[in-house]
Amino acid sequence: MKLKDKVVAITGAGQGIGRALAFAFAERGADVALLDISEDGLKATRDACAALGVRAEAFQANVAVEDAVEAAFDEVVARFGRLDGLVNNAGITRDALLVKVRNGEVVDRMSAAQWQAVIDVNLTGVFFCARAAAERMVTLRNGGVIVNISSIARDGNIGQTNYSAAKAGVVAMTATWGKELAQHGIRTGAIAPGFTATDILASVKPETLDKLVAPISLKRLAEPAEIAHAVLFVFENDYFTGRCIEVDGGLSF
Ligand code: NAD
């Protein structure tokens, strides 16, 4: 897909990787529809994209709420008149061990609320947004690309039962939609980032960060723009669909 003058929706565009995605698409000349729950974050991303000379509009919406997603995508199509791409990037963490054991006694466990919050945003939210986007792309008959942000945690990560399950599910949905939607000119892809320098890691202690970086061949975190670059690859390569690309600096445990 040539990105100039296309319309790409990005969820979680208020900061971090989502903001870097918005800049990357804007730099390629695409107009961007920015979705997030954070009004301030949206405004900052929108203004910075507009300064790059493209049309950028903000849509405050919670991806985990079906009606809000439907309304937001109706509004995107009403305002832009087309929809060529979606990046499902919004995500949260609520880390906890399945069961926390001290001296042989179970002292804590992942709560149902922790489980559900992450599944709602990181899995159901991806489903709601992709369904809304695919329906409109088919109706508009312009084809499109849907990229989902997974994670290296999709293979299982201590303290992240909820997050790992959602991120594995995202890869499965990417493969499913790649098969289902090809006939409508819609391609899919997933990106599994490694540890990336955003606020999602802000609560991690420096000594823990050092441990995270040690098994990375390139010995540093990813920059958000490096993850965005992989998303652009999926958009621009017309022979790519259904697969997941790891961008993790050569992480090995
Ligand atoms: P971040 O916390 O910096 O930004 C996430 C954005 O999503 C925020 O602007 C937030 O307001 C928005 N958001 C949260 N819940 C939402 C909801 N229900 N509806 C709409 N918007 C919502 O996170 P990030 O590091 O930029 O991560 C972006 C994506 O990349 C996530 O899916 C995350 O799981 C994934 N990821 C991040 C890393 C990393 O190390 N940073 C690694 C692998 C995967």
PDB file of C-alpha atoms and ligand atoms in Angstrom:
ATOM      1  CA  MET A   1       0.000   0.000   0.000  1.00  0.00           C
ATOM      2  CA  LYS A   2       1.259   3.450  -0.824  1.00  0.00           C
ATOM      3  CA  LEU A   3       0.547   5.507   2.278  1.00  0.00           C
ATOM      4  CA  LYS A   4       0.312   9.021   0.849  1.00  0.00           C
ATOM      5  CA  ASP A   5      -3.242  10.394   1.280  1.00  0.00           C
ATOM      6  CA  LYS A   6      -4.488   7.146   2.846  1.00  0.00           C
ATOM      7  CA  VAL A   7      -6.401   7.208   6.145  1.00  0.00           C
ATOM      8  CA  VAL A   8      -5.002   5.125   9.000  1.00  0.00           C
ATOM      9  CA  ALA A   9      -6.655   4.688  12.412  1.00  0.00           C
ATOM     10  CA  ILE A  10      -4.347   4.109  15.374  1.00  0.00           C
ATOM     11  CA  THR A  11      -5.557   3.067  18.828  1.00  0.00           C
ATOM     12  CA  GLY A  12      -3.652   4.073  21.939  1.00  0.00           C
ATOM     13  CA  ALA A  13      -2.279   7.007  19.959  1.00  0.00           C
ATOM     14  CA  GLY A  14      -2.037   9.316  22.979  1.00  0.00           C
ATOM     15  CA  GLN A  15       1.534   8.346  23.883  1.00  0.00           C
ATOM     16  CA  GLY A  16       4.317   5.778  23.526  1.00  0.00           C
ATOM     17  CA  ILE A  17       4.353   3.438  20.538  1.00  0.00           C
ATOM     18  CA  GLY A  18       0.948   4.747  19.382  1.00  0.00           C
ATOM     19  CA  ARG A  19       2.262   8.304  19.143  1.00  0.00           C
ATOM     20  CA  ALA A  20       5.372   7.092  17.292  1.00  0.00           C
ATOM     21  CA  LEU A  21       3.065   5.243  14.891  1.00  0.00           C
ATOM     22  CA  ALA A  22       1.081   8.410  14.255  1.00  0.00           C
ATOM     23  CA  PHE A  23       4.297  10.310  13.449  1.00  0.00           C
ATOM     24  CA  ALA A  24       5.550   7.499  11.180  1.00  0.00           C
ATOM     25  CA  PHE A  25       2.349   7.443   9.126  1.00  0.00           C
ATOM     26  CA  ALA A  26       2.156  11.245   9.027  1.00  0.00           C
ATOM     27  CA  GLU A  27       5.755  11.416   7.780  1.00  0.00           C
ATOM     28  CA  ARG A  28       4.718   9.100   4.910  1.00  0.00           C
ATOM     29  CA  GLY A  29       1.886  11.518   4.044  1.00  0.00           C
ATOM     30  CA  ALA A  30      -1.009   9.488   5.471  1.00  0.00           C
ATOM     31  CA  ASP A  31      -3.875  11.172   7.316  1.00  0.00           C
ATOM     32  CA  VAL A  32      -4.318   9.774  10.806  1.00  0.00           C
ATOM     33  CA  ALA A  33      -7.400   9.028  12.930  1.00  0.00           C
ATOM     34  CA  LEU A  34      -6.185   8.916  16.513  1.00  0.00           C
ATOM     35  CA  LEU A  35      -8.103   6.893  19.126  1.00  0.00           C
ATOM     36  CA  ASP A  36      -7.358   6.867  22.848  1.00  0.00           C
ATOM     37  CA  ILE A  37      -9.035   7.326  26.235  1.00  0.00           C
ATOM     38  CA  SER A  38      -6.641  10.169  27.091  1.00  0.00           C
ATOM     39  CA  GLU A  39      -7.906  13.546  25.874  1.00  0.00           C
ATOM     40  CA  ASP A  40      -4.616  15.327  26.648  1.00  0.00           C
ATOM     41  CA  GLY A  41      -2.531  12.636  24.968  1.00  0.00           C
ATOM     42  CA  LEU A  42      -4.733  12.746  21.879  1.00  0.00           C
ATOM     43  CA  LYS A  43      -4.478  16.506  21.633  1.00  0.00           C
ATOM     44  CA  ALA A  44      -0.664  16.452  21.841  1.00  0.00           C
ATOM     45  CA  THR A  45      -0.350  13.719  19.193  1.00  0.00           C
ATOM     46  CA  ARG A  46      -2.915  15.392  16.932  1.00  0.00           C
ATOM     47  CA  ASP A  47      -1.188  18.784  17.052  1.00  0.00           C
ATOM     48  CA  ALA A  48       2.238  17.259  16.356  1.00  0.00           C
ATOM     49  CA  CYS A  49       0.881  15.276  13.366  1.00  0.00           C
ATOM     50  CA  ALA A  50      -0.919  18.333  11.985  1.00  0.00           C
ATOM     51  CA  ALA A  51       2.411  20.188  12.167  1.00  0.00           C
ATOM     52  CA  LEU A  52       3.793  17.525   9.785  1.00  0.00           C
ATOM     53  CA  GLY A  53       1.255  18.715   7.212  1.00  0.00           C
ATOM     54  CA  VAL A  54      -1.304  15.897   7.261  1.00  0.00           C
ATOM     55  CA  ARG A  55      -4.879  15.798   8.457  1.00  0.00           C
ATOM     56  CA  ALA A  56      -5.053  14.422  11.991  1.00  0.00           C
ATOM     57  CA  GLU A  57      -8.216  14.022  14.047  1.00  0.00           C
ATOM     58  CA  ALA A  58      -8.749  12.797  17.592  1.00  0.00           C
ATOM     59  CA  PHE A  59     -11.458  10.364  18.698  1.00  0.00           C
ATOM     60  CA  GLN A  60     -11.773   9.785  22.420  1.00  0.00           C
ATOM     61  CA  ALA A  61     -12.926   6.182  22.816  1.00  0.00           C
ATOM     62  CA  ASN A  62     -12.389   3.164  25.032  1.00  0.00           C
ATOM     63  CA  VAL A  63     -11.517   0.231  22.751  1.00  0.00           C
ATOM     64  CA  ALA A  64     -13.045  -2.191  25.264  1.00  0.00           C
ATOM     65  CA  VAL A  65     -16.535  -0.677  24.882  1.00  0.00           C
ATOM     66  CA  GLU A  66     -18.336  -2.005  21.797  1.00  0.00           C
ATOM     67  CA  ASP A  67     -20.702   0.949  21.292  1.00  0.00           C
ATOM     68  CA  ALA A  68     -17.881   3.465  21.731  1.00  0.00           C
ATOM     69  CA  VAL A  69     -15.793   1.668  19.097  1.00  0.00           C
ATOM     70  CA  GLU A  70     -18.677   1.528  16.609  1.00  0.00           C
ATOM     71  CA  ALA A  71     -19.439   5.224  17.127  1.00  0.00           C
ATOM     72  CA  ALA A  72     -15.767   6.185  16.755  1.00  0.00           C
ATOM     73  CA  PHE A  73     -15.353   4.290  13.462  1.00  0.00           C
ATOM     74  CA  ASP A  74     -18.614   5.773  12.110  1.00  0.00           C
ATOM     75  CA  GLU A  75     -17.194   9.173  12.945  1.00  0.00           C
ATOM     76  CA  VAL A  76     -13.811   8.372  11.337  1.00  0.00           C
ATOM     77  CA  VAL A  77     -15.510   7.430   8.049  1.00  0.00           C
ATOM     78  CA  ALA A  78     -17.883  10.416   8.259  1.00  0.00           C
ATOM     79  CA  ARG A  79     -15.009  12.864   8.746  1.00  0.00           C
ATOM     80  CA  PHE A  80     -12.369  11.362   6.415  1.00  0.00           C
ATOM     81  CA  GLY A  81     -14.601   9.671   3.829  1.00  0.00           C
ATOM     82  CA  ARG A  82     -12.382   6.568   3.735  1.00  0.00           C
ATOM     83  CA  LEU A  83     -10.476   4.113   5.924  1.00  0.00           C
ATOM     84  CA  ASP A  84      -7.419   2.281   4.616  1.00  0.00           C
ATOM     85  CA  GLY A  85      -5.679   1.022   7.716  1.00  0.00           C
ATOM     86  CA  LEU A  86      -5.921   0.239  11.405  1.00  0.00           C
ATOM     87  CA  VAL A  87      -3.198  -0.340  13.966  1.00  0.00           C
ATOM     88  CA  ASN A  88      -4.519  -2.006  17.111  1.00  0.00           C
ATOM     89  CA  ASN A  89      -1.960  -0.658  19.548  1.00  0.00           C
ATOM     90  CA  ALA A  90      -3.868   0.281  22.750  1.00  0.00           C
ATOM     91  CA  GLY A  91      -2.811  -1.985  25.584  1.00  0.00           C
ATOM     92  CA  ILE A  92      -2.485  -2.202  29.351  1.00  0.00           C
ATOM     93  CA  THR A  93      -0.794  -4.414  31.930  1.00  0.00           C
ATOM     94  CA  ARG A  94      -2.067  -5.645  35.309  1.00  0.00           C
ATOM     95  CA  ASP A  95       0.763  -7.948  36.350  1.00  0.00           C
ATOM     96  CA  ALA A  96       0.513 -10.572  39.097  1.00  0.00           C
ATOM     97  CA  LEU A  97       1.605 -14.139  39.631  1.00  0.00           C
ATOM     98  CA  LEU A  98      -1.064 -16.779  39.086  1.00  0.00           C
ATOM     99  CA  VAL A  99      -0.426 -17.767  42.716  1.00  0.00           C
ATOM    100  CA  LYS A 100       2.156 -16.019  44.885  1.00  0.00           C
ATOM    101  CA  VAL A 101       3.717 -18.410  47.350  1.00  0.00           C
ATOM    102  CA  ARG A 102       5.804 -17.497  50.410  1.00  0.00           C
ATOM    103  CA  ASN A 103       7.239 -20.192  52.684  1.00  0.00           C
ATOM    104  CA  GLY A 104       4.965 -22.764  51.089  1.00  0.00           C
ATOM    105  CA  GLU A 105       1.828 -20.679  51.694  1.00  0.00           C
ATOM    106  CA  VAL A 106      -0.242 -18.974  48.993  1.00  0.00           C
ATOM    107  CA  VAL A 107      -0.200 -15.271  49.962  1.00  0.00           C
ATOM    108  CA  ASP A 108      -1.708 -13.721  46.825  1.00  0.00           C
ATOM    109  CA  ARG A 109      -3.009 -14.543  43.338  1.00  0.00           C
ATOM    110  CA  MET A 110      -3.998 -12.865  40.091  1.00  0.00           C
ATOM    111  CA  SER A 111      -7.480 -11.450  40.680  1.00  0.00           C
ATOM    112  CA  ALA A 112     -10.391 -11.895  38.311  1.00  0.00           C
ATOM    113  CA  ALA A 113     -10.386  -8.098  37.915  1.00  0.00           C
ATOM    114  CA  GLN A 114      -6.716  -8.103  36.825  1.00  0.00           C
ATOM    115  CA  TRP A 115      -7.413 -10.914  34.382  1.00  0.00           C
ATOM    116  CA  GLN A 116     -10.537  -9.292  32.922  1.00  0.00           C
ATOM    117  CA  ALA A 117      -9.168  -5.756  32.581  1.00  0.00           C
ATOM    118  CA  VAL A 118      -6.309  -6.931  30.372  1.00  0.00           C
ATOM    119  CA  ILE A 119      -8.465  -9.319  28.338  1.00  0.00           C
ATOM    120  CA  ASP A 120     -11.044  -6.541  27.794  1.00  0.00           C
ATOM    121  CA  VAL A 121      -8.549  -4.016  26.399  1.00  0.00           C
ATOM    122  CA  ASN A 122      -5.797  -6.158  24.846  1.00  0.00           C
ATOM    123  CA  LEU A 123      -7.927  -8.926  23.312  1.00  0.00           C
ATOM    124  CA  THR A 124     -11.600  -7.880  23.093  1.00  0.00           C
ATOM    125  CA  GLY A 125     -10.608  -4.310  22.207  1.00  0.00           C
ATOM    126  CA  VAL A 126      -8.540  -5.599  19.286  1.00  0.00           C
ATOM    127  CA  PHE A 127     -11.512  -7.709  18.145  1.00  0.00           C
ATOM    128  CA  PHE A 128     -13.975  -4.774  18.396  1.00  0.00           C
ATOM    129  CA  CYS A 129     -11.723  -2.365  16.478  1.00  0.00           C
ATOM    130  CA  ALA A 130     -10.687  -4.846  13.780  1.00  0.00           C
ATOM    131  CA  ARG A 131     -14.300  -5.886  13.212  1.00  0.00           C
ATOM    132  CA  ALA A 132     -15.415  -2.261  12.974  1.00  0.00           C
ATOM    133  CA  ALA A 133     -12.579  -1.387  10.593  1.00  0.00           C
ATOM    134  CA  ALA A 134     -12.965  -4.489   8.379  1.00  0.00           C
ATOM    135  CA  GLU A 135     -16.709  -3.932   8.028  1.00  0.00           C
ATOM    136  CA  ARG A 136     -16.161  -0.360   6.858  1.00  0.00           C
ATOM    137  CA  MET A 137     -13.237  -1.283   4.562  1.00  0.00           C
ATOM    138  CA  VAL A 138     -15.401  -3.917   2.853  1.00  0.00           C
ATOM    139  CA  THR A 139     -18.310  -1.483   2.496  1.00  0.00           C
ATOM    140  CA  LEU A 140     -16.025   1.241   1.128  1.00  0.00           C
ATOM    141  CA  ARG A 141     -14.487  -1.335  -1.278  1.00  0.00           C
ATOM    142  CA  ASN A 142     -10.975   0.110  -0.920  1.00  0.00           C
ATOM    143  CA  GLY A 143      -9.275  -2.865   0.766  1.00  0.00           C
ATOM    144  CA  GLY A 144      -6.973  -2.143   3.667  1.00  0.00           C
ATOM    145  CA  VAL A 145      -4.386  -3.295   6.192  1.00  0.00           C
ATOM    146  CA  ILE A 146      -4.910  -4.228   9.854  1.00  0.00           C
ATOM    147  CA  VAL A 147      -1.867  -4.539  12.114  1.00  0.00           C
ATOM    148  CA  ASN A 148      -2.119  -5.758  15.698  1.00  0.00           C
ATOM    149  CA  ILE A 149       0.527  -5.062  18.322  1.00  0.00           C
ATOM    150  CA  SER A 150       1.298  -8.294  20.162  1.00  0.00           C
ATOM    151  CA  SER A 151       4.340  -8.818  22.407  1.00  0.00           C
ATOM    152  CA  ILE A 152       7.209 -11.198  23.006  1.00  0.00           C
ATOM    153  CA  ALA A 153       5.167 -12.106  26.122  1.00  0.00           C
ATOM    154  CA  ARG A 154       2.845 -14.076  23.844  1.00  0.00           C
ATOM    155  CA  ASP A 155       5.060 -17.119  24.460  1.00  0.00           C
ATOM    156  CA  GLY A 156       4.435 -16.839  28.207  1.00  0.00           C
ATOM    157  CA  ASN A 157       5.993 -14.452  30.716  1.00  0.00           C
ATOM    158  CA  ILE A 158       6.173 -14.689  34.495  1.00  0.00           C
ATOM    159  CA  GLY A 159       3.574 -12.431  36.155  1.00  0.00           C
ATOM    160  CA  GLN A 160       1.667 -11.924  32.923  1.00  0.00           C
ATOM    161  CA  THR A 161      -0.898 -14.732  32.592  1.00  0.00           C
ATOM    162  CA  ASN A 162      -3.511 -12.196  31.442  1.00  0.00           C
ATOM    163  CA  TYR A 163      -1.211 -10.200  29.139  1.00  0.00           C
ATOM    164  CA  SER A 164       0.464 -13.278  27.587  1.00  0.00           C
ATOM    165  CA  ALA A 165      -2.932 -14.891  26.886  1.00  0.00           C
ATOM    166  CA  ALA A 166      -4.228 -11.715  25.224  1.00  0.00           C
ATOM    167  CA  LYS A 167      -1.072 -11.180  23.160  1.00  0.00           C
ATOM    168  CA  ALA A 168      -1.095 -14.816  21.957  1.00  0.00           C
ATOM    169  CA  GLY A 169      -4.764 -14.377  21.064  1.00  0.00           C
ATOM    170  CA  VAL A 170      -3.903 -11.295  19.033  1.00  0.00           C
ATOM    171  CA  VAL A 171      -1.488 -13.349  16.895  1.00  0.00           C
ATOM    172  CA  ALA A 172      -4.164 -16.030  16.368  1.00  0.00           C
ATOM    173  CA  MET A 173      -6.693 -13.385  15.307  1.00  0.00           C
ATOM    174  CA  THR A 174      -4.126 -11.887  12.921  1.00  0.00           C
ATOM    175  CA  ALA A 175      -3.703 -15.275  11.202  1.00  0.00           C
ATOM    176  CA  THR A 176      -7.471 -15.874  11.112  1.00  0.00           C
ATOM    177  CA  TRP A 177      -8.244 -12.463   9.611  1.00  0.00           C
ATOM    178  CA  GLY A 178      -5.399 -12.863   7.113  1.00  0.00           C
ATOM    179  CA  LYS A 179      -7.236 -15.933   5.768  1.00  0.00           C
ATOM    180  CA  GLU A 180     -10.762 -14.502   6.030  1.00  0.00           C
ATOM    181  CA  LEU A 181     -10.170 -11.038   4.647  1.00  0.00           C
ATOM    182  CA  ALA A 182      -7.710 -11.570   1.764  1.00  0.00           C
ATOM    183  CA  GLN A 183     -10.628 -12.000  -0.640  1.00  0.00           C
ATOM    184  CA  HIS A 184     -11.711  -8.449   0.251  1.00  0.00           C
ATOM    185  CA  GLY A 185      -8.268  -6.961  -0.383  1.00  0.00           C
ATOM    186  CA  ILE A 186      -7.539  -6.644   3.333  1.00  0.00           C
ATOM    187  CA  ARG A 187      -4.151  -7.790   4.655  1.00  0.00           C
ATOM    188  CA  THR A 188      -3.129  -8.300   8.279  1.00  0.00           C
ATOM    189  CA  GLY A 189       0.013  -8.504  10.355  1.00  0.00           C
ATOM    190  CA  ALA A 190       1.145  -8.629  13.956  1.00  0.00           C
ATOM    191  CA  ILE A 191       4.236  -7.099  15.504  1.00  0.00           C
ATOM    192  CA  ALA A 192       5.677  -8.593  18.681  1.00  0.00           C
ATOM    193  CA  PRO A 193       7.856  -5.874  20.223  1.00  0.00           C
ATOM    194  CA  GLY A 194      10.466  -6.611  22.820  1.00  0.00           C
ATOM    195  CA  PHE A 195      11.048  -4.193  25.699  1.00  0.00           C
ATOM    196  CA  THR A 196      10.391  -0.706  24.355  1.00  0.00           C
ATOM    197  CA  ALA A 197      11.190   2.627  26.003  1.00  0.00           C
ATOM    198  CA  THR A 198       7.688   3.901  26.875  1.00  0.00           C
ATOM    199  CA  ASP A 199       5.685   4.688  30.022  1.00  0.00           C
ATOM    200  CA  ILE A 200       4.513   1.059  30.173  1.00  0.00           C
ATOM    201  CA  LEU A 201       8.015   0.343  31.580  1.00  0.00           C
ATOM    202  CA  ALA A 202       8.092   3.500  33.744  1.00  0.00           C
ATOM    203  CA  SER A 203       7.162   1.618  36.924  1.00  0.00           C
ATOM    204  CA  VAL A 204       9.946  -0.930  36.414  1.00  0.00           C
ATOM    205  CA  LYS A 205      12.850  -0.420  38.863  1.00  0.00           C
ATOM    206  CA  PRO A 206      16.296   0.417  37.324  1.00  0.00           C
ATOM    207  CA  GLU A 207      17.816  -2.835  38.630  1.00  0.00           C
ATOM    208  CA  THR A 208      14.959  -4.801  37.030  1.00  0.00           C
ATOM    209  CA  LEU A 209      15.491  -2.898  33.771  1.00  0.00           C
ATOM    210  CA  ASP A 210      19.170  -3.947  33.812  1.00  0.00           C
ATOM    211  CA  LYS A 211      18.040  -7.570  34.114  1.00  0.00           C
ATOM    212  CA  LEU A 212      15.593  -7.086  31.236  1.00  0.00           C
ATOM    213  CA  VAL A 213      18.317  -5.685  28.975  1.00  0.00           C
ATOM    214  CA  ALA A 214      20.992  -8.334  29.779  1.00  0.00           C
ATOM    215  CA  PRO A 215      19.584 -11.102  27.491  1.00  0.00           C
ATOM    216  CA  ILE A 216      19.006  -8.692  24.578  1.00  0.00           C
ATOM    217  CA  SER A 217      21.730  -9.101  21.903  1.00  0.00           C
ATOM    218  CA  LEU A 218      21.640  -5.375  21.063  1.00  0.00           C
ATOM    219  CA  LYS A 219      21.892  -4.500  24.813  1.00  0.00           C
ATOM    220  CA  ARG A 220      19.253  -1.777  24.835  1.00  0.00           C
ATOM    221  CA  LEU A 221      15.511  -1.180  24.793  1.00  0.00           C
ATOM    222  CA  ALA A 222      13.733  -0.559  21.488  1.00  0.00           C
ATOM    223  CA  GLU A 223      12.775   2.982  20.566  1.00  0.00           C
ATOM    224  CA  PRO A 224       9.040   3.385  19.791  1.00  0.00           C
ATOM    225  CA  ALA A 225       9.961   4.577  16.270  1.00  0.00           C
ATOM    226  CA  GLU A 226      11.698   1.227  15.635  1.00  0.00           C
ATOM    227  CA  ILE A 227       8.459  -0.619  16.374  1.00  0.00           C
ATOM    228  CA  ALA A 228       6.540   1.820  14.158  1.00  0.00           C
ATOM    229  CA  HIS A 229       9.020   1.096  11.354  1.00  0.00           C
ATOM    230  CA  ALA A 230       8.013  -2.598  11.419  1.00  0.00           C
ATOM    231  CA  VAL A 231       4.341  -1.624  11.182  1.00  0.00           C
ATOM    232  CA  LEU A 232       5.108   0.489   8.112  1.00  0.00           C
ATOM    233  CA  PHE A 233       6.780  -2.558   6.545  1.00  0.00           C
ATOM    234  CA  VAL A 234       3.557  -4.582   6.861  1.00  0.00           C
ATOM    235  CA  PHE A 235       1.533  -1.731   5.355  1.00  0.00           C
ATOM    236  CA  GLU A 236       3.912  -1.177   2.459  1.00  0.00           C
ATOM    237  CA  ASN A 237       4.668  -4.812   1.526  1.00  0.00           C
ATOM    238  CA  ASP A 238       1.710  -6.066  -0.513  1.00  0.00           C
ATOM    239  CA  TYR A 239       2.809  -9.721  -0.179  1.00  0.00           C
ATOM    240  CA  PHE A 240       2.633  -9.731   3.621  1.00  0.00           C
ATOM    241  CA  THR A 241      -0.383 -11.085   5.503  1.00  0.00           C
ATOM    242  CA  GLY A 242      -1.346 -13.187   8.514  1.00  0.00           C
ATOM    243  CA  ARG A 243       2.079 -13.385  10.165  1.00  0.00           C
ATOM    244  CA  CYS A 244       3.801 -12.007  13.235  1.00  0.00           C
ATOM    245  CA  ILE A 245       7.165 -10.199  13.167  1.00  0.00           C
ATOM    246  CA  GLU A 246       9.346 -10.105  16.294  1.00  0.00           C
ATOM    247  CA  VAL A 247      11.202  -6.831  16.843  1.00  0.00           C
ATOM    248  CA  ASP A 248      13.068  -7.559  20.055  1.00  0.00           C
ATOM    249  CA  GLY A 249      16.757  -6.749  19.542  1.00  0.00           C
ATOM    250  CA  GLY A 250      17.590 -10.451  19.475  1.00  0.00           C
ATOM    251  CA  LEU A 251      16.186 -11.383  22.866  1.00  0.00           C
ATOM    252  CA  SER A 252      17.115 -14.856  24.063  1.00  0.00           C
ATOM    253  CA  PHE A 253      16.466 -16.347  27.491  1.00  0.00           C
TER     254      PHE A 253
HETATM  255  P1  NAD B   1       1.666   3.118  26.840  1.00  0.00           P
HETATM  256  O1  NAD B   1       1.109   2.741  28.154  1.00  0.00           O
HETATM  257  O2  NAD B   1       2.809   4.085  26.786  1.00  0.00           O
HETATM  258  O3  NAD B   1       0.496   3.699  25.896  1.00  0.00           O
HETATM  259  C1  NAD B   1      -0.721   3.007  25.749  1.00  0.00           C
HETATM  260  C2  NAD B   1      -1.774   3.969  25.237  1.00  0.00           C
HETATM  261  O4  NAD B   1      -2.999   3.228  25.137  1.00  0.00           O
HETATM  262  C3  NAD B   1      -2.043   5.143  26.179  1.00  0.00           C
HETATM  263  O5  NAD B   1      -2.113   6.354  25.445  1.00  0.00           O
HETATM  264  C4  NAD B   1      -3.389   4.791  26.810  1.00  0.00           C
HETATM  265  O6  NAD B   1      -4.168   5.926  27.179  1.00  0.00           O
HETATM  266  C5  NAD B   1      -4.046   4.005  25.688  1.00  0.00           C
HETATM  267  N1  NAD B   1      -5.107   3.112  26.189  1.00  0.00           N
HETATM  268  C6  NAD B   1      -5.050   2.306  27.275  1.00  0.00           C
HETATM  269  N2  NAD B   1      -6.222   1.677  27.429  1.00  0.00           N
HETATM  270  C7  NAD B   1      -7.043   2.112  26.426  1.00  0.00           C
HETATM  271  C8  NAD B   1      -8.373   1.823  26.072  1.00  0.00           C
HETATM  272  N3  NAD B   1      -9.126   0.986  26.798  1.00  0.00           N
HETATM  273  N4  NAD B   1      -8.898   2.428  24.971  1.00  0.00           N
HETATM  274  C9  NAD B   1      -8.153   3.301  24.242  1.00  0.00           C
HETATM  275  N5  NAD B   1      -6.881   3.611  24.549  1.00  0.00           N
HETATM  276  C10 NAD B   1      -6.320   3.026  25.631  1.00  0.00           C
HETATM  277  O7  NAD B   1       2.033   1.725  26.113  1.00  0.00           O
HETATM  278  P2  NAD B   1       3.113   1.405  24.973  1.00  0.00           P
HETATM  279  O8  NAD B   1       4.348   0.922  25.611  1.00  0.00           O
HETATM  280  O9  NAD B   1       3.159   2.497  23.985  1.00  0.00           O
HETATM  281  O10 NAD B   1       2.415   0.102  24.345  1.00  0.00           O
HETATM  282  C11 NAD B   1       1.667   0.129  23.152  1.00  0.00           C
HETATM  283  C12 NAD B   1       1.364  -1.315  22.759  1.00  0.00           C
HETATM  284  O11 NAD B   1       2.591  -2.023  22.604  1.00  0.00           O
HETATM  285  C13 NAD B   1       0.561  -2.086  23.792  1.00  0.00           C
HETATM  286  O12 NAD B   1      -0.357  -2.939  23.143  1.00  0.00           O
HETATM  287  C14 NAD B   1       1.611  -2.893  24.526  1.00  0.00           C
HETATM  288  O13 NAD B   1       1.073  -4.054  25.108  1.00  0.00           O
HETATM  289  C15 NAD B   1       2.549  -3.205  23.388  1.00  0.00           C
HETATM  290  N6  NAD B   1       3.900  -3.550  23.803  1.00  0.00           N
HETATM  291  C16 NAD B   1       4.664  -2.669  24.498  1.00  0.00           C
HETATM  292  C17 NAD B   1       5.938  -3.052  24.893  1.00  0.00           C
HETATM  293  C18 NAD B   1       6.843  -2.136  25.682  1.00  0.00           C
HETATM  294  O14 NAD B   1       7.871  -2.613  26.194  1.00  0.00           O
HETATM  295  N7  NAD B   1       6.548  -0.848  25.790  1.00  0.00           N
HETATM  296  C19 NAD B   1       6.425  -4.328  24.553  1.00  0.00           C
HETATM  297  C20 NAD B   1       5.627  -5.179  23.840  1.00  0.00           C
HETATM  298  C21 NAD B   1       4.360  -4.789  23.455  1.00  0.00           C
END
